[in-house]
C-alpha positions as a printed Julia matrix, in Angstrom:
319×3 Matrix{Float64}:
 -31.92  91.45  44.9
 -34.27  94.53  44.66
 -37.98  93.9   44.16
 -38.2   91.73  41.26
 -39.98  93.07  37.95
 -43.44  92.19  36.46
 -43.29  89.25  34.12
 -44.69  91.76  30.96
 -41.9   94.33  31.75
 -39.16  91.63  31.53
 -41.46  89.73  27.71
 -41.2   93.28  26.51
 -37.5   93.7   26.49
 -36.93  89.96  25.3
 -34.25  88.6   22.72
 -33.95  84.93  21.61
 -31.13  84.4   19.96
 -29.66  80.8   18.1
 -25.4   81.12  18.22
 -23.82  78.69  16.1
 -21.19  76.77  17.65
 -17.55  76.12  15.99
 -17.22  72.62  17.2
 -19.63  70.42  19.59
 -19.07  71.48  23.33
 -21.16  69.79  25.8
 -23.28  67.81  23.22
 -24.51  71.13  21.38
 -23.89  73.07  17.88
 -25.87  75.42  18.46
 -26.56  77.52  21.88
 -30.38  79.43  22.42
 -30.08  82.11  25.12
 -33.01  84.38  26.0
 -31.56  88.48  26.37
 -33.13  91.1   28.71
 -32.91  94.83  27.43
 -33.16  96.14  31.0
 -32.59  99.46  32.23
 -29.44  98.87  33.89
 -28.15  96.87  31.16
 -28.63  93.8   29.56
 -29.21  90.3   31.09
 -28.93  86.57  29.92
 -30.91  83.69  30.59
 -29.46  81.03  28.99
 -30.35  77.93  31.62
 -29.39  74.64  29.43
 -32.78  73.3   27.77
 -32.55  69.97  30.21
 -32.52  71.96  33.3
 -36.67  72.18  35.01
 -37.75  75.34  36.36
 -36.43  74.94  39.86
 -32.95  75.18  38.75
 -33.07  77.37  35.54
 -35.08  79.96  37.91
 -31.02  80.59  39.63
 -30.18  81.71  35.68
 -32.94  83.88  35.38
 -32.42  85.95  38.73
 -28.87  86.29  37.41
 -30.3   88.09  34.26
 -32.5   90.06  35.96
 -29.98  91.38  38.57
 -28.05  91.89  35.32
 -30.82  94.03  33.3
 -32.57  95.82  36.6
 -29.79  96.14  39.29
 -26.33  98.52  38.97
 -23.2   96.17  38.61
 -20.88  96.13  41.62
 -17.96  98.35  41.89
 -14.69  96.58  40.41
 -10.84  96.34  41.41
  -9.4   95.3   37.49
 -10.0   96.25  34.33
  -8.84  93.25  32.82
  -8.97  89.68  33.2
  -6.5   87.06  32.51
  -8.33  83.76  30.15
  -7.63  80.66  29.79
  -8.26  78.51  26.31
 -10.81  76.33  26.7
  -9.93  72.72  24.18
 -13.38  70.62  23.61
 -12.55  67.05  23.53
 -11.47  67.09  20.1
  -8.96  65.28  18.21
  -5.21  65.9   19.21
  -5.13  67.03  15.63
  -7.2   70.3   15.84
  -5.5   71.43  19.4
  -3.7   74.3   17.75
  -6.74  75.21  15.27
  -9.01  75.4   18.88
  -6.19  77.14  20.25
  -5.75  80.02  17.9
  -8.9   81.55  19.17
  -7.31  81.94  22.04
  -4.06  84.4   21.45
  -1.81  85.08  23.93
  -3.49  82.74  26.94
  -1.18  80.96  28.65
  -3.43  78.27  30.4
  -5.69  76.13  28.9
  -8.53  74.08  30.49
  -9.0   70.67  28.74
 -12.34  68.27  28.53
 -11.58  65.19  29.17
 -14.08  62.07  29.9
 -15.81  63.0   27.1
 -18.66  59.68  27.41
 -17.5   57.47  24.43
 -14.09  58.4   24.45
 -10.92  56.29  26.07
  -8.08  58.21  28.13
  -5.58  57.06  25.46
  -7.46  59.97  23.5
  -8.17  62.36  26.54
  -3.86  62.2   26.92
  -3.22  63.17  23.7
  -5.5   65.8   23.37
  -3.75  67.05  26.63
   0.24  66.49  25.36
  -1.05  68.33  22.57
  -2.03  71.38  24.34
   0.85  70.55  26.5
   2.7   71.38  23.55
   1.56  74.89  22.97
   0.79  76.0   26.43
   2.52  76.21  29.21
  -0.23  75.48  31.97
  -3.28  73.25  31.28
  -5.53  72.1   33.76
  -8.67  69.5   32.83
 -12.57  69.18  33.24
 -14.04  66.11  33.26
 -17.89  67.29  34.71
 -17.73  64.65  36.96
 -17.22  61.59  34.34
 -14.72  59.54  36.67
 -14.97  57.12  39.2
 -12.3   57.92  42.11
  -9.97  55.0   40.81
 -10.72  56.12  37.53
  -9.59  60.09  38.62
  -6.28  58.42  40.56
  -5.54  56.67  37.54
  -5.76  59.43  35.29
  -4.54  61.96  37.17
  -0.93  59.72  37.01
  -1.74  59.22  33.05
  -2.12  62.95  32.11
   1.23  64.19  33.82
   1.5   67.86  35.65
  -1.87  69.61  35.58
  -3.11  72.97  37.74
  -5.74  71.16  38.66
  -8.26  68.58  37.97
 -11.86  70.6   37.78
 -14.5   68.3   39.1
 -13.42  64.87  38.36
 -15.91  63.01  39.78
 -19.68  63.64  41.07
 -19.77  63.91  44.57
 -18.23  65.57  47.2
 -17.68  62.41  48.93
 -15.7   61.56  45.74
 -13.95  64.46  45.78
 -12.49  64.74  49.56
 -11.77  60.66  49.17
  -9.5   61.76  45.94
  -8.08  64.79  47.08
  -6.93  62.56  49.91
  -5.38  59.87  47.64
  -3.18  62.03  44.75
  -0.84  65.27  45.0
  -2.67  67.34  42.01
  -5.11  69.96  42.97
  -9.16  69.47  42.79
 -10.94  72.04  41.29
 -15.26  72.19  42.56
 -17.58  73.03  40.01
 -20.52  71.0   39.8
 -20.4   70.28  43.32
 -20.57  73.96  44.44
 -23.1   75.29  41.7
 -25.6   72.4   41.72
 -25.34  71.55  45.59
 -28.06  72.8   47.81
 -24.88  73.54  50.17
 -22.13  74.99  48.12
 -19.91  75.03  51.31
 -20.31  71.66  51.45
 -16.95  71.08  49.67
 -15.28  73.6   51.98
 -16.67  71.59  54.9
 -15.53  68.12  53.78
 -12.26  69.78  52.78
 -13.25  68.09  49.01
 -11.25  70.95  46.8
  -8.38  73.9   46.6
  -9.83  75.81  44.22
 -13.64  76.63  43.46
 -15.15  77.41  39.83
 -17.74  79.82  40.27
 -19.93  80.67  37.36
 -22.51  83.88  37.4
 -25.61  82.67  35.52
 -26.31  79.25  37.42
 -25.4   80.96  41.14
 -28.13  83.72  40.68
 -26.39  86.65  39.75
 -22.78  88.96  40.35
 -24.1   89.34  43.61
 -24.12  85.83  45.1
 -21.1   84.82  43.35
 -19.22  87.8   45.14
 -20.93  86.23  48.74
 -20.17  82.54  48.12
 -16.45  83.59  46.94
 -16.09  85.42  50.02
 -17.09  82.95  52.66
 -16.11  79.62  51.14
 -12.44  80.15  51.78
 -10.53  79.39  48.77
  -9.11  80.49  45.75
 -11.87  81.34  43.33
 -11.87  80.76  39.56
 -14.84  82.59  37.7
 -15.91  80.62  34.39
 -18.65  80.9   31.65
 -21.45  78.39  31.14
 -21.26  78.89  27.58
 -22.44  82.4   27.9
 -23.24  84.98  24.97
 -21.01  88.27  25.15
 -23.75  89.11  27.56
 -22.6   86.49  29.79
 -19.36  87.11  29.48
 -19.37  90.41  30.45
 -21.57  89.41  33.58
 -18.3   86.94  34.4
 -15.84  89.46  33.53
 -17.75  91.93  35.64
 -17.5   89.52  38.97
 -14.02  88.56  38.5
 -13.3   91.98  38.55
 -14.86  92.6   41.59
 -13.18  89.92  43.33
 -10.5   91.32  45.86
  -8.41  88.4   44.8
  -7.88  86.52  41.77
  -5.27  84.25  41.62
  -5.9   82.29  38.47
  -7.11  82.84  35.05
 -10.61  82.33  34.15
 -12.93  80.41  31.95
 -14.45  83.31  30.16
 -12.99  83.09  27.14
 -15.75  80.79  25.17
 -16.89  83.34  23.08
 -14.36  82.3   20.69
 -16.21  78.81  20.55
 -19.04  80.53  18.8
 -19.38  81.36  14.83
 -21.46  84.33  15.72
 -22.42  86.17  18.59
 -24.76  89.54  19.91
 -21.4   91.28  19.16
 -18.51  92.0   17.6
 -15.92  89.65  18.6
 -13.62  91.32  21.04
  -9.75  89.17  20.67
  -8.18  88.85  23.8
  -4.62  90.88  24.19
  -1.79  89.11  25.51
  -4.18  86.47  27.12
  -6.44  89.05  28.82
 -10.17  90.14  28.11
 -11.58  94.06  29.45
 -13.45  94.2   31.89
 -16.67  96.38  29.99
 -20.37  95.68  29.31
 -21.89  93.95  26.25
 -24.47  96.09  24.29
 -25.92  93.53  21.2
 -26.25  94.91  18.05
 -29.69  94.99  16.93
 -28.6   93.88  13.34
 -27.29  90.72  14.83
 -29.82  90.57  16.87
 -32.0   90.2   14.05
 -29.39  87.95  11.87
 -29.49  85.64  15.49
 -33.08  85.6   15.89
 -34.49  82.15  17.31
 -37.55  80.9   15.61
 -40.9   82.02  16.48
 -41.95  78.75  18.19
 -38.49  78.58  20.07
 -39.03  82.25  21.25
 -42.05  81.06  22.49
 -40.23  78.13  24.21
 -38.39  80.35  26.18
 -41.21  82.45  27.02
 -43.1   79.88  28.6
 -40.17  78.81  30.03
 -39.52  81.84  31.76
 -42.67  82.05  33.07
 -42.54  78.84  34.75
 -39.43  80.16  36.62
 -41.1   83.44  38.04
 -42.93  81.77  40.77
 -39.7   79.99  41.69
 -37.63  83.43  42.13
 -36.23  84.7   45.1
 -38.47  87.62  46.37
């Protein structure tokens, strides 16, 4: 990370911006992220509103890498996308999946909290339906009997993305059932992310930019943690996206597809939608429009939120 900038440089090029949300996805309808103009590009910071500065400061190094540091050299132009289903009804799978043309995996919520696994299955048989792979993320909402017993109940998955909380969990599981364990929670939020390589607690990590710290540390944890990486959003603007699309590209392997295609989850966004083609995304960076900008515009006292908010994180930044 070069030197980082002064607080008033980074205030000065600042963009709050409210997207409205299709459907609910991770208890939200609408998603505030805060939007660096920098002069390398532009940068999100788009920590979720429950995080405290000590963790939300990891989301805003990644946007200022992303407005004040050149992007790393990349290997792909494209990037193959998987659908991402919300834990809807089984009855608006293929209106969710539309958004999505041409993918070919999809990654399913399950253990949504008030919801049964009678309802998680048929949202899954329903994708099941309509595309060939699906894999499912249940942000940790399983016990490991729970997980065991599910994993039996939803049938042939890719994998299982962080099924329960702990890594603990996750090595005793992986230990007790045949279907692959996907690390998300375990590798972003842990103050060890190779942990989980350590305990042998997944085969497959989910590595997202913004709450790493940046491209860069992504591109060092993918390296040394020794397994397949997938690279997804954390329901990024097209800023985001393009910060995901930009490390998966860099990757010198990528053997699966990758969460990055939320942006379809939004009503609006910074810009104009870009469709994915035959289940891929390009690989090219996201410059907002300033009439949308405008149109997007937080309100004043939630601008200010995330003004003070970012302030809070600058003494918590890596120097």
């Amino acid at each position: 990370m070069p030197p980082v900038p002064p607080p008033d440089d980074v205030l000065d090029r600042l963009h709050v911006v409210a997207l409205p949300m299709r459907v609910r996805f991770r208890g939200i309808t609408v998603r505030e992220v805060a939007l660096i103009d920098g002069p390398a590009g532009w940068g999100e910071f788009g920590a979720f509103g429950e995080y405290g500065a000590p963790e939300a400061a990891h989301w805003l190094a990644s946007a200022l890498e992303s407005a004040y540091r050149e992007p790393p050299e990349t290997s792909r132009d494209r990037i193959a996308i998987n659908a991402t289903v919300p834990a809807v009804a089984a009855a608006q799978v293929p209106e969710v999946l539309a958004r999505f043309p041409g993918a070919t995996t999809a990654k399913v919520k399950v253990a949504e909290p008030g919801q049964a696994l009678a309802e998680d299955i048929a949202r899954v048989e329903a994708v099941r339906d309509l595309v060939p792979t699906v894999r499912v993320d249940a942000n940790g909402g399983w016990t490991v009997e729970e997980a065991v017993h599910a994993a039996q109940a939803l049938g042939e998955l890719e994998y299982l993305e962080q099924p329960c909380k702990t890594v603990e969990e996750l090595a005793e599981l992986r230990r007790r059932i045949d279907t692959p364990i996907a690390a998300d929670e375990s590798i972003r939020k842990a103050d060890d992310p190779f942990t989980v390589a350590r305990l042998h607690a997944a085969d497959i990590a989910v590595l997202k930019v913004a709450p790493l710290g940046g491209i860069s540390a992504l591109l060092s944890i993918a390296e040394k943690i020794g397994m397949p990486v997938v690279v997804s959003s954390a329901i990024d603007s097209a800023v985001g996206i393009a910060a995901g699309l930009r490390a998966a590209a860099a990757l010198p392997q990528l053997e699966h597809a990758c969460g990055l295609g939320t942006g379809s989850l939004f009503v609006d966004d910074v810009v104009a939608p870009v469709q994915p083609q035959d289940g891929y995304l390009p690989v090219q960076p996201a410059t907002p429009d300033p009439a949308r900008l405008a149109t997007l515009a937080a309100a004043p006292h939630r601008r200010q939120w995330w003004i003070d908010r970012i302030r809070a994180c600058y003494p918590l930044l890596p120097r």
